CSV table of C-alpha atoms in Angstrom, one decimal:
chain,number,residue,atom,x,y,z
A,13,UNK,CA,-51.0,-92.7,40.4
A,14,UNK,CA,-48.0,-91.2,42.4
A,15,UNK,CA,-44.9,-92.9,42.4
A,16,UNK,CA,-44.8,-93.7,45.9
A,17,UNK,CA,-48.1,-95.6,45.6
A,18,UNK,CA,-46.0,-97.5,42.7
A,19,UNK,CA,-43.9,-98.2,44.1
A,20,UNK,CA,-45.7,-99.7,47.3
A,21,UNK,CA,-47.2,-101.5,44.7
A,22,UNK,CA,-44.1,-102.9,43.0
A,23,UNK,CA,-42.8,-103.5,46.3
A,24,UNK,CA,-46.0,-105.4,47.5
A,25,UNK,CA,-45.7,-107.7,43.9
A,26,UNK,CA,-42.1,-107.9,44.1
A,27,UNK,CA,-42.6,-109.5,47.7
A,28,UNK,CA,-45.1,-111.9,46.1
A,29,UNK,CA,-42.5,-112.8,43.9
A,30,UNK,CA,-40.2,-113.2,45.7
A,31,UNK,CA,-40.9,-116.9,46.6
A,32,UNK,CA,-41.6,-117.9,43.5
A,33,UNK,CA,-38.5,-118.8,41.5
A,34,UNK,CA,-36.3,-116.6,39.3
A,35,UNK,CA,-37.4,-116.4,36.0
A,36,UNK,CA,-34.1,-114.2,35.2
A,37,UNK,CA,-32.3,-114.4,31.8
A,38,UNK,CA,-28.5,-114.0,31.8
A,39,UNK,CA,-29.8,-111.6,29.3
A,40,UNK,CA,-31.2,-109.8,32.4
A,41,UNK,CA,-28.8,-109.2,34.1
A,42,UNK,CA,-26.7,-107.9,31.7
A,43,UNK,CA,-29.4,-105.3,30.8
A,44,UNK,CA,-29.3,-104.2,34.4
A,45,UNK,CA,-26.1,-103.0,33.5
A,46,UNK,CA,-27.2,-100.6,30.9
A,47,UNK,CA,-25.0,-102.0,28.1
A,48,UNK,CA,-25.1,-98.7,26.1
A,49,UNK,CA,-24.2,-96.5,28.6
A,50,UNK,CA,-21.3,-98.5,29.4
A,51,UNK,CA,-20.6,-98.8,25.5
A,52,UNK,CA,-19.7,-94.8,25.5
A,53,UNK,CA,-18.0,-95.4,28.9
A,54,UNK,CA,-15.5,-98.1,27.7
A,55,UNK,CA,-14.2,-95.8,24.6
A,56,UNK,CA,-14.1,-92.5,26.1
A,57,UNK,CA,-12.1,-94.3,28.8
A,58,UNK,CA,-10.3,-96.5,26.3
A,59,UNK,CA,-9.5,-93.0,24.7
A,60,UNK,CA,-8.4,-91.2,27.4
A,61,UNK,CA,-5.8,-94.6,27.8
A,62,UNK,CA,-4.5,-94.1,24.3
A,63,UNK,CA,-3.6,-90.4,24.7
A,64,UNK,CA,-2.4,-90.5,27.6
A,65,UNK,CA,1.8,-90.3,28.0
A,66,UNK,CA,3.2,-94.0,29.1
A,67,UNK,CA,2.8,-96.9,27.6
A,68,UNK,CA,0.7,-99.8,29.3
A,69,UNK,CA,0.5,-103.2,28.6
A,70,UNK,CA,-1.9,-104.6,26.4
A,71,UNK,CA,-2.7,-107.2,28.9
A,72,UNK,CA,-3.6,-104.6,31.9
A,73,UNK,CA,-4.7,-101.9,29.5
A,74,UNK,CA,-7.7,-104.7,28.4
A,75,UNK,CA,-8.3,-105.9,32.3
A,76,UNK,CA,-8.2,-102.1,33.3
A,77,UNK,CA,-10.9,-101.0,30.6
A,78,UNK,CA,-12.9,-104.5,31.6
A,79,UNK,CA,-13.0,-103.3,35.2
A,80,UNK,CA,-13.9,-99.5,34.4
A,81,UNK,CA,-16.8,-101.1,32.1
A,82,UNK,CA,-17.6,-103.7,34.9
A,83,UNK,CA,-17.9,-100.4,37.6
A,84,UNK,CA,-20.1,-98.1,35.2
A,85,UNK,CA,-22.2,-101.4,34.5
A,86,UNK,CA,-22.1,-102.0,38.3
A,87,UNK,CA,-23.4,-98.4,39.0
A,88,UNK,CA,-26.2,-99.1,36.5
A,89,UNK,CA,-27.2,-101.6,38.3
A,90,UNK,CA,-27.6,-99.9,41.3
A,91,UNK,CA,-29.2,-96.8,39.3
A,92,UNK,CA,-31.8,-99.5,38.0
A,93,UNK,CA,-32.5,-101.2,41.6
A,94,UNK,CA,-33.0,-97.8,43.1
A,95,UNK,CA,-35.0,-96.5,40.5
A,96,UNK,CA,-37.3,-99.0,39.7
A,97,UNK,CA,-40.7,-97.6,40.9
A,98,UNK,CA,-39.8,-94.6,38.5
A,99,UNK,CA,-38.8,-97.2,35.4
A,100,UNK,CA,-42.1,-99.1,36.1
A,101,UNK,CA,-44.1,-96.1,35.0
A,102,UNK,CA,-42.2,-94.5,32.7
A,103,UNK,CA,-43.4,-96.3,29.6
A,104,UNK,CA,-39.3,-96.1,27.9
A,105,UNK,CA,-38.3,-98.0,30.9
A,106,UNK,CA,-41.0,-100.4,32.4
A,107,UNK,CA,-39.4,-103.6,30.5
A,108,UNK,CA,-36.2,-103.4,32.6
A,109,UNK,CA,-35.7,-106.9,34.4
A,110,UNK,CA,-37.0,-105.5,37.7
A,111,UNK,CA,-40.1,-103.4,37.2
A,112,UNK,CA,-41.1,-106.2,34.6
A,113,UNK,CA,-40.4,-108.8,37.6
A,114,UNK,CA,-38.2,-110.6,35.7
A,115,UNK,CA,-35.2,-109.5,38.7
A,116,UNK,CA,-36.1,-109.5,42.5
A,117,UNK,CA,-34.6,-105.8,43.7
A,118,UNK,CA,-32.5,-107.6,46.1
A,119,UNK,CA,-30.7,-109.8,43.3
A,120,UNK,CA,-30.1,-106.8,41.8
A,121,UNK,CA,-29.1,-104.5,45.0
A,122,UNK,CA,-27.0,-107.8,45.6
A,123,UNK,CA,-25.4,-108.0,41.8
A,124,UNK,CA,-24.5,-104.4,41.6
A,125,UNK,CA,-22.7,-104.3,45.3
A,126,UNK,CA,-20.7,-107.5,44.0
A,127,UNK,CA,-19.9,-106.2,40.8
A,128,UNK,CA,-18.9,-102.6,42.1
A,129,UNK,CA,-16.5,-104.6,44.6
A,130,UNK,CA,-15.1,-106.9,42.2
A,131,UNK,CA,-14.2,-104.1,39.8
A,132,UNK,CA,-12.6,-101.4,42.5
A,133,UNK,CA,-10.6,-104.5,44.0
A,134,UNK,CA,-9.7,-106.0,40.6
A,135,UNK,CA,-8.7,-102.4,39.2
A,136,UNK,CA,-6.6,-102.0,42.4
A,137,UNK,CA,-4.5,-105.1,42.1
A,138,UNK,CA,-4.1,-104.7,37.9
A,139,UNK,CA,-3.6,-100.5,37.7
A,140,UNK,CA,-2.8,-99.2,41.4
A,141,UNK,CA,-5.5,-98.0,43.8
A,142,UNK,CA,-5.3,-94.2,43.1
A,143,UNK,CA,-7.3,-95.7,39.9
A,144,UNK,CA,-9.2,-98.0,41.6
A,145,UNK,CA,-10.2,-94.9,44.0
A,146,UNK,CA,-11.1,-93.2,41.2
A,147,UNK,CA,-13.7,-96.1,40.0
A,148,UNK,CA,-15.4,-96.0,43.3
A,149,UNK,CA,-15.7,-92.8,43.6
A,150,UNK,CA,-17.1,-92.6,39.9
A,151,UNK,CA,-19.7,-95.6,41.2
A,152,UNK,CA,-20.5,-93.8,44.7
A,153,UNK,CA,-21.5,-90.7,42.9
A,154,UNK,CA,-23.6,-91.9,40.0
A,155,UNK,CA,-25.1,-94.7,42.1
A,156,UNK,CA,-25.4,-92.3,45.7
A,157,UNK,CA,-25.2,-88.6,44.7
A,158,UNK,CA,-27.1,-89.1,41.6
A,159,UNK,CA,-29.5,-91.4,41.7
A,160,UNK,CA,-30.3,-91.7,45.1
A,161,UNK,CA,-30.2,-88.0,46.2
A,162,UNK,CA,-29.5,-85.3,43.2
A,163,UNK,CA,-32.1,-87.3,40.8
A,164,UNK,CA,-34.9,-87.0,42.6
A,165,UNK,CA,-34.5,-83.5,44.9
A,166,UNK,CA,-33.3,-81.0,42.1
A,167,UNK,CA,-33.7,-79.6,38.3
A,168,UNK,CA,-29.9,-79.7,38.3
A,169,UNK,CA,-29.7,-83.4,39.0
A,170,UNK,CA,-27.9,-84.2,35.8
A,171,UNK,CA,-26.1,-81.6,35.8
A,172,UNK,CA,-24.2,-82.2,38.6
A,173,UNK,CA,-24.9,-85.8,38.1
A,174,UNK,CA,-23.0,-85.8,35.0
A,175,UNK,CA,-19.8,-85.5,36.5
A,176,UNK,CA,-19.9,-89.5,37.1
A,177,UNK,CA,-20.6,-90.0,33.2
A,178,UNK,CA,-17.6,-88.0,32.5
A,179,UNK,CA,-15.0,-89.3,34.6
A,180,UNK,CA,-13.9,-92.3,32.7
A,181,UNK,CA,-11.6,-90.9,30.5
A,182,UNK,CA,-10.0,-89.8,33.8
A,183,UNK,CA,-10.0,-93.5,35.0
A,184,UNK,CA,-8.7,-94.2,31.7
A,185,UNK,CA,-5.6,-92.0,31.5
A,186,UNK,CA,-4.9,-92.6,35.6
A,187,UNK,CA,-5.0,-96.7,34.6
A,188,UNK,CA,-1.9,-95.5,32.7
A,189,UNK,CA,0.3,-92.7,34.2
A,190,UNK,CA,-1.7,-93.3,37.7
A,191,UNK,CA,-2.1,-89.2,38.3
A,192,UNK,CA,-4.7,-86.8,36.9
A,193,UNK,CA,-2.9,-84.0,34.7
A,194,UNK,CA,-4.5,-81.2,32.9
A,195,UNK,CA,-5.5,-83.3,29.7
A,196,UNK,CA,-7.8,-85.4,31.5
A,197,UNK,CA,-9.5,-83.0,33.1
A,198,UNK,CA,-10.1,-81.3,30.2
A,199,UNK,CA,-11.3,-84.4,28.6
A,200,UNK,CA,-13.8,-84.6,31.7
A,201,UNK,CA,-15.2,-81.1,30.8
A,202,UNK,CA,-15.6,-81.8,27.8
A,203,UNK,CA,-18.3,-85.0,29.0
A,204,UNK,CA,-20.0,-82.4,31.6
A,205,UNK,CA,-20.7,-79.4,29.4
A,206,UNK,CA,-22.2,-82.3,26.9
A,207,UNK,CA,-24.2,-84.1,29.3
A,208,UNK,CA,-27.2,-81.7,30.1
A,209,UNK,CA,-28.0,-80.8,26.6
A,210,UNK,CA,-28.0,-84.3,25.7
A,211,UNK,CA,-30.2,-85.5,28.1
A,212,UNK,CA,-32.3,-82.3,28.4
A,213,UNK,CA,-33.2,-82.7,24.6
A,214,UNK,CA,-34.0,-85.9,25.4
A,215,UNK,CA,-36.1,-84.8,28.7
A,216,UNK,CA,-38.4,-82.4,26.5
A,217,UNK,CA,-40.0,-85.1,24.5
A,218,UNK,CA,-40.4,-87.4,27.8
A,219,UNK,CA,-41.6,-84.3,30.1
A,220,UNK,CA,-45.2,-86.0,30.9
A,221,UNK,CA,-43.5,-89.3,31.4
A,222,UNK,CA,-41.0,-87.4,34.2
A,223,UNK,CA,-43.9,-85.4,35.3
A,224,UNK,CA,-46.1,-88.7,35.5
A,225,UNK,CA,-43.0,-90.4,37.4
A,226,UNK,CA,-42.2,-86.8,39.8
A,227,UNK,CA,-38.8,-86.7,38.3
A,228,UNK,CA,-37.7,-82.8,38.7
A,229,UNK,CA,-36.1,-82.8,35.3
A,230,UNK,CA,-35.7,-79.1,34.2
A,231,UNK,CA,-38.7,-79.3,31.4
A,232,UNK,CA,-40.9,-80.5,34.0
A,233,UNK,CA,-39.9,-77.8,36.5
A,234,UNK,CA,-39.1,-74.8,34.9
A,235,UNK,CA,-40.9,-75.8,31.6
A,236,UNK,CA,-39.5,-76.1,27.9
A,237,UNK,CA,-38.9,-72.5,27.2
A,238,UNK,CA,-36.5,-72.2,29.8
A,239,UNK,CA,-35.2,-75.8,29.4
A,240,UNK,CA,-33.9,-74.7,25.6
A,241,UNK,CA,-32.3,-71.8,27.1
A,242,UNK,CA,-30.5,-73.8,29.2
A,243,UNK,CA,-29.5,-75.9,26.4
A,244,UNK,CA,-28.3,-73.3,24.4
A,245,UNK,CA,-26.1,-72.3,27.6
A,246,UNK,CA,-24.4,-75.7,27.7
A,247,UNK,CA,-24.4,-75.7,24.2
A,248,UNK,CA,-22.1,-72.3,24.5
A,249,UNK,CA,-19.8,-73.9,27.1
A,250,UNK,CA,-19.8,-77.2,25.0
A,251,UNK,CA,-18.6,-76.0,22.1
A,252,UNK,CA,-15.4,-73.8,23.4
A,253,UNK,CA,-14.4,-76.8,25.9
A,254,UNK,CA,-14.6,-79.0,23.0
A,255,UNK,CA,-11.3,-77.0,21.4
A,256,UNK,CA,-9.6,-77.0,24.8
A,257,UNK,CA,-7.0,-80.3,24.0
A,258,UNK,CA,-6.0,-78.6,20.7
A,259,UNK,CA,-5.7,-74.9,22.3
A,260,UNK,CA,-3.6,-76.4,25.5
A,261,UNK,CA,-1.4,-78.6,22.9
A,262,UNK,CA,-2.8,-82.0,23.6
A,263,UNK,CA,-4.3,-82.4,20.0
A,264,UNK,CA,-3.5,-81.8,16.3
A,265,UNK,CA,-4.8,-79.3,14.0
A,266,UNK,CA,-7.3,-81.8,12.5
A,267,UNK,CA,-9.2,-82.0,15.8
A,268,UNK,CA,-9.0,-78.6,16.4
A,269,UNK,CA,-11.0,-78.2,13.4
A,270,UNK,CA,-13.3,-80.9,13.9
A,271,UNK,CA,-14.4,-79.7,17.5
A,272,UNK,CA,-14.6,-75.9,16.0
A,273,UNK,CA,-17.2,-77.6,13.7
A,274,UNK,CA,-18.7,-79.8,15.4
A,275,UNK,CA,-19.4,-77.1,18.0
A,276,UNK,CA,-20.9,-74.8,15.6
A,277,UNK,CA,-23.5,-77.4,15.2
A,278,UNK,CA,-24.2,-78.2,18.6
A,279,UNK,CA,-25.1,-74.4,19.0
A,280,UNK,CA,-26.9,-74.4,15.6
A,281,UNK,CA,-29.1,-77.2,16.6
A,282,UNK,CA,-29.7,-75.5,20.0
A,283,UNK,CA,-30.2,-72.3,18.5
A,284,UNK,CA,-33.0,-74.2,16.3
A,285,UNK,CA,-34.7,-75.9,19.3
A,286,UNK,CA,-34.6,-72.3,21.1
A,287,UNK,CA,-36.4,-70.4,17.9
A,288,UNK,CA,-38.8,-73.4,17.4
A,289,UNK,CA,-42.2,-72.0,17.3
A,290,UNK,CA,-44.4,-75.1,17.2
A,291,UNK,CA,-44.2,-78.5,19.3
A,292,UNK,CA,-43.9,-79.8,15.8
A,293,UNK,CA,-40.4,-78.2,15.4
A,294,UNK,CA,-39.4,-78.2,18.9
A,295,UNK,CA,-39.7,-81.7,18.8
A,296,UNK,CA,-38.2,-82.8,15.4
A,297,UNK,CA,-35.8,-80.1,16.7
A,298,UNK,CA,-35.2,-82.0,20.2
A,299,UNK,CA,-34.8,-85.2,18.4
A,300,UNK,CA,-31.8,-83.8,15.7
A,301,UNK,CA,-29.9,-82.2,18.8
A,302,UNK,CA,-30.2,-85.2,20.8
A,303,UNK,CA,-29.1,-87.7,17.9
A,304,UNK,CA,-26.2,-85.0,16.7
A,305,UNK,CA,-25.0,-85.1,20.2
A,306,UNK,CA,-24.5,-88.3,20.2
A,307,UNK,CA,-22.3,-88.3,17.0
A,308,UNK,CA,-20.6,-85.1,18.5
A,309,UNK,CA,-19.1,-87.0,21.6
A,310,UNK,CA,-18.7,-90.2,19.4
A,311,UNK,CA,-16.7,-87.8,16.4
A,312,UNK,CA,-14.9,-85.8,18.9
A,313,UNK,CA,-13.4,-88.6,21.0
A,314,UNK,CA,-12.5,-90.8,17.7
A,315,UNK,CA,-10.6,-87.7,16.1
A,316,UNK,CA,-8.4,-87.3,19.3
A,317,UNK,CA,-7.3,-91.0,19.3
A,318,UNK,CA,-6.9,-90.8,15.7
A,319,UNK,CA,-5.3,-87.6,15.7
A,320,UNK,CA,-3.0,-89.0,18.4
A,321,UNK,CA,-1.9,-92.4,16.9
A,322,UNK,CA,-1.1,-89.9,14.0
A,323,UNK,CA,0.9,-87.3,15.7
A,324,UNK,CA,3.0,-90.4,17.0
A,325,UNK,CA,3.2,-92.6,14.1
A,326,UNK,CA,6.4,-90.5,12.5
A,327,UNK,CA,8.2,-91.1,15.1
A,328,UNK,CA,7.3,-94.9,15.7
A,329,UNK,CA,8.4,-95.3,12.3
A,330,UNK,CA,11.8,-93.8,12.4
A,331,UNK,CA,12.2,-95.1,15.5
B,29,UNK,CA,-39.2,-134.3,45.7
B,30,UNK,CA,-39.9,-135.0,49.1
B,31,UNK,CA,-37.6,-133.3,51.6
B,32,UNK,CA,-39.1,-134.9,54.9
B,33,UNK,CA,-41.2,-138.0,53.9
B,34,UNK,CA,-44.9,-135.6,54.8
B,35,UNK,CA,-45.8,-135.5,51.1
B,36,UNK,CA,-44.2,-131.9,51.3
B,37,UNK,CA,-42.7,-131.5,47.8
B,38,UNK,CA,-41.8,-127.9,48.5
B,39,UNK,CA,-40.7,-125.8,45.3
B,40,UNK,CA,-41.0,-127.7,41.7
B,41,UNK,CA,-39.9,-125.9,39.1
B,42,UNK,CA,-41.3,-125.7,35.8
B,43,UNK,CA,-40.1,-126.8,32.5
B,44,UNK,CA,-39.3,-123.0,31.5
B,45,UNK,CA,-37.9,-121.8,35.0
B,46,UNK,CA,-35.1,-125.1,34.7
B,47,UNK,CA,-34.6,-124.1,31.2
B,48,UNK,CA,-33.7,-120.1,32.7
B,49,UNK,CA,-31.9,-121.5,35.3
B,50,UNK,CA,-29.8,-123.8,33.6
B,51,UNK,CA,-28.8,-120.8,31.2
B,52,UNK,CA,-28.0,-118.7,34.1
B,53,UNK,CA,-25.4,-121.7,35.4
B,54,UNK,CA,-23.9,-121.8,32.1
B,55,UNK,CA,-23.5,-117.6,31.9
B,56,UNK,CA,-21.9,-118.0,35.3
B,57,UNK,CA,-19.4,-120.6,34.5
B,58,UNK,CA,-18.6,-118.9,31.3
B,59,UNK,CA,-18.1,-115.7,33.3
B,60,UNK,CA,-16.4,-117.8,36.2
B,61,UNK,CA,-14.1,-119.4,33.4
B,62,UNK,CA,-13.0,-116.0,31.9
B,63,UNK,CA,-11.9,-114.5,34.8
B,64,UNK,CA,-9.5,-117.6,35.1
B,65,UNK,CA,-8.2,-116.9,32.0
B,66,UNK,CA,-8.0,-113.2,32.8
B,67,UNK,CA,-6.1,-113.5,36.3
B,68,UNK,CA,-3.6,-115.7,34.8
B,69,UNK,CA,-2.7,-113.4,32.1
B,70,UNK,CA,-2.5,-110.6,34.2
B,71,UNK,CA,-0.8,-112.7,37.4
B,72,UNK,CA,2.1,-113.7,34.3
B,73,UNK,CA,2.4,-109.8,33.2
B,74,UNK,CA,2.3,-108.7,36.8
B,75,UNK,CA,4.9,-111.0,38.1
B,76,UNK,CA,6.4,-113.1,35.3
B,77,UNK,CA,9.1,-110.9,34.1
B,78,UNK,CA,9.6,-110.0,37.7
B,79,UNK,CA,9.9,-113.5,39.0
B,80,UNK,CA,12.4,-114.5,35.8
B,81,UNK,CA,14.8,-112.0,36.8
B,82,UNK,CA,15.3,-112.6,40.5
B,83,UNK,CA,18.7,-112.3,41.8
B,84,UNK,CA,19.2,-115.8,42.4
């Protein structure tokens, strides 16, 4: 079944249900918001506040991370509402609230456009609009560019879409010194080279589901051989841009060290997928590249607060 | 319920959809009652210090 026929179909029972009354958890709508996408979202941004020169108060610091988390979950959201004849039959994503018909599309079209305003406004008033800007751009281009246009029309869609995941530790550091220097950017490059092997690995296993959906993800389009070479390339970017903050003088030796490593393996596990010969490996391969990469943003991030708080603890203290 | 005296008793919900209803109120008001709490806190970092130290 195609998913325009679907999603005619989802849109024909979502009409029947629509008179009925909401059976919506408060559950629900917070999984429209895709808590654990905004879970990496609120630390890299919460990182990129703690290295960032300045000082902010705690008080706005925790209402300007609230609102940054509030606008990725908002952008969710409206990724979920827009793509729910793809969730309903891709079997990893057919029990969200709306293709499961626990959330009426326009509740959620209506959530997401309330949220996404409540959070640029509120960001506005607590950190200055040039932040706030940056939020609604961050929500315009995952929720527009990404998922209404990119997603479906190219192999590159996440890719290029992946710029909106790695803005918040932009947001972040512009909630504090309210410009965009080279540290941030820097931070955000190291989010974009990270994205597409991350989610390709993750694309490889699900290509029938894409395929089944007519998602142009790279495996479906160009197929998995060319997919792991791809990976392998952003692996090659990855690791290099993951040293950047200690080469330009932004972080300590120790993180040097652990991005140099942590690299390493990122192209190891590539490397792996690439040589797999049998779906066997490729896949067990897949799976340990995905799940490292994970831990690789997660360790890299945590080192450069950590290395941070240490590089400034001397002089707290004699201070 | 009858809304116009017809025998009409238009929408009555079920035992489970009150239940999810009445647990969507109380998310709201808990979300409603933290964002008190929030735009106080920020209003007195915003403005307190600043309103203290007014030239008088």
């Amino acid at each position: 079944m195609s998913v325009l026929s679907n999603g005619a179909a989802l849109q024909s029972a979502n009409q029947a249900r629509a008179i009925e009354p909401s059976l919506a958890e408060a559950g629900d709508y917070f999984a429209l918001m895709k808590p654990r996408v905004m879970s990496l979202v609120v630390f890299t941004a919460f990182v990129g506040m703690m290295v960032a020169p300045g000082q902010v108060h705690p008080v706005l610091g925790f209402a300007s991370l609230l609102c940054i988390a509030v606008g990725a979950g908002a952008a969710g959201v409206l990724n979920m509402w827009y793509d729910a004849d793809i969730d309903g039959v891709m079997g990893r994503t057919r029990q969200r609230p709306i293709p499961a018909g626990r959330v009426q599309p326009g509740e959620a079209l209506a959530f997401g456009v309330a949220l996404s305003v409540g959070a640029v406004a509120v960001l506005g008033l607590v950190a200055g609009w040039f932040t706030a800007a940056l939020l609604a751009f961050t929500i315009f281009f995952y929720a527009v560019i990404y998922t209404i246009w990119l997603k479906r029309w190219t192999a590159q869609n996440i890719v290029i879409g992946g710029a909106a995941g790695a803005l918040p530790p932009v947001i972040g550091w512009a909630a504090v010194t309210h410009d965009i220097g080279l540290a941030p950017i820097l931070l955000f490059l190291i989010i974009f080279f990270w994205t597409p092997p991350h989610f390709w690995a993750l694309s490889l296993r699900r290509c029938e589901e894409y395929r089944r959906a007519g998602v142009p993800m790279l495996p479906v389009v160009a197929g998995a051989a060319e997919t792991k070479r791809h990976i392998l390339g952003h692996a090659l970017l990855l690791a290099p841009a993951g040293v950047t903050p200690f080469v330009f003088g932004f972080a300590g030796l120790t993180y040097g060290i652990v991005a140099a490593v942590a690299g390493a393996m990122m192209v190891m596990l590539a490397l792996r997928l690439k040589l797999a010969t049998t779906d066997a490996d490729a896949h067990a391969a897949s799976k340990r590249l995905f799940s490292f990469s994970l831990l690789y943003l997660f360790t890299l991030f945590a080192v450069l607060l950590v290395d941070h708080w240490l590089a400034q603890w001397p002089v707290g203290a004699a201070g | 319920m009858s809304v116009n005296g017809d025998g009409d008793d238009g929408i009555v919900l079920t035992a489970e959809q009150k239940r999810r209803r009445r647990a969507r109120s109380v998310a709201i008001a808990l979300v409603l009652g933290a964002l008190v709490l929030l735009f106080y806190a920020v209003t007195l970092v915003k403005v307190g210090s600043g309103a203290l130290m007014r030239p008088m």
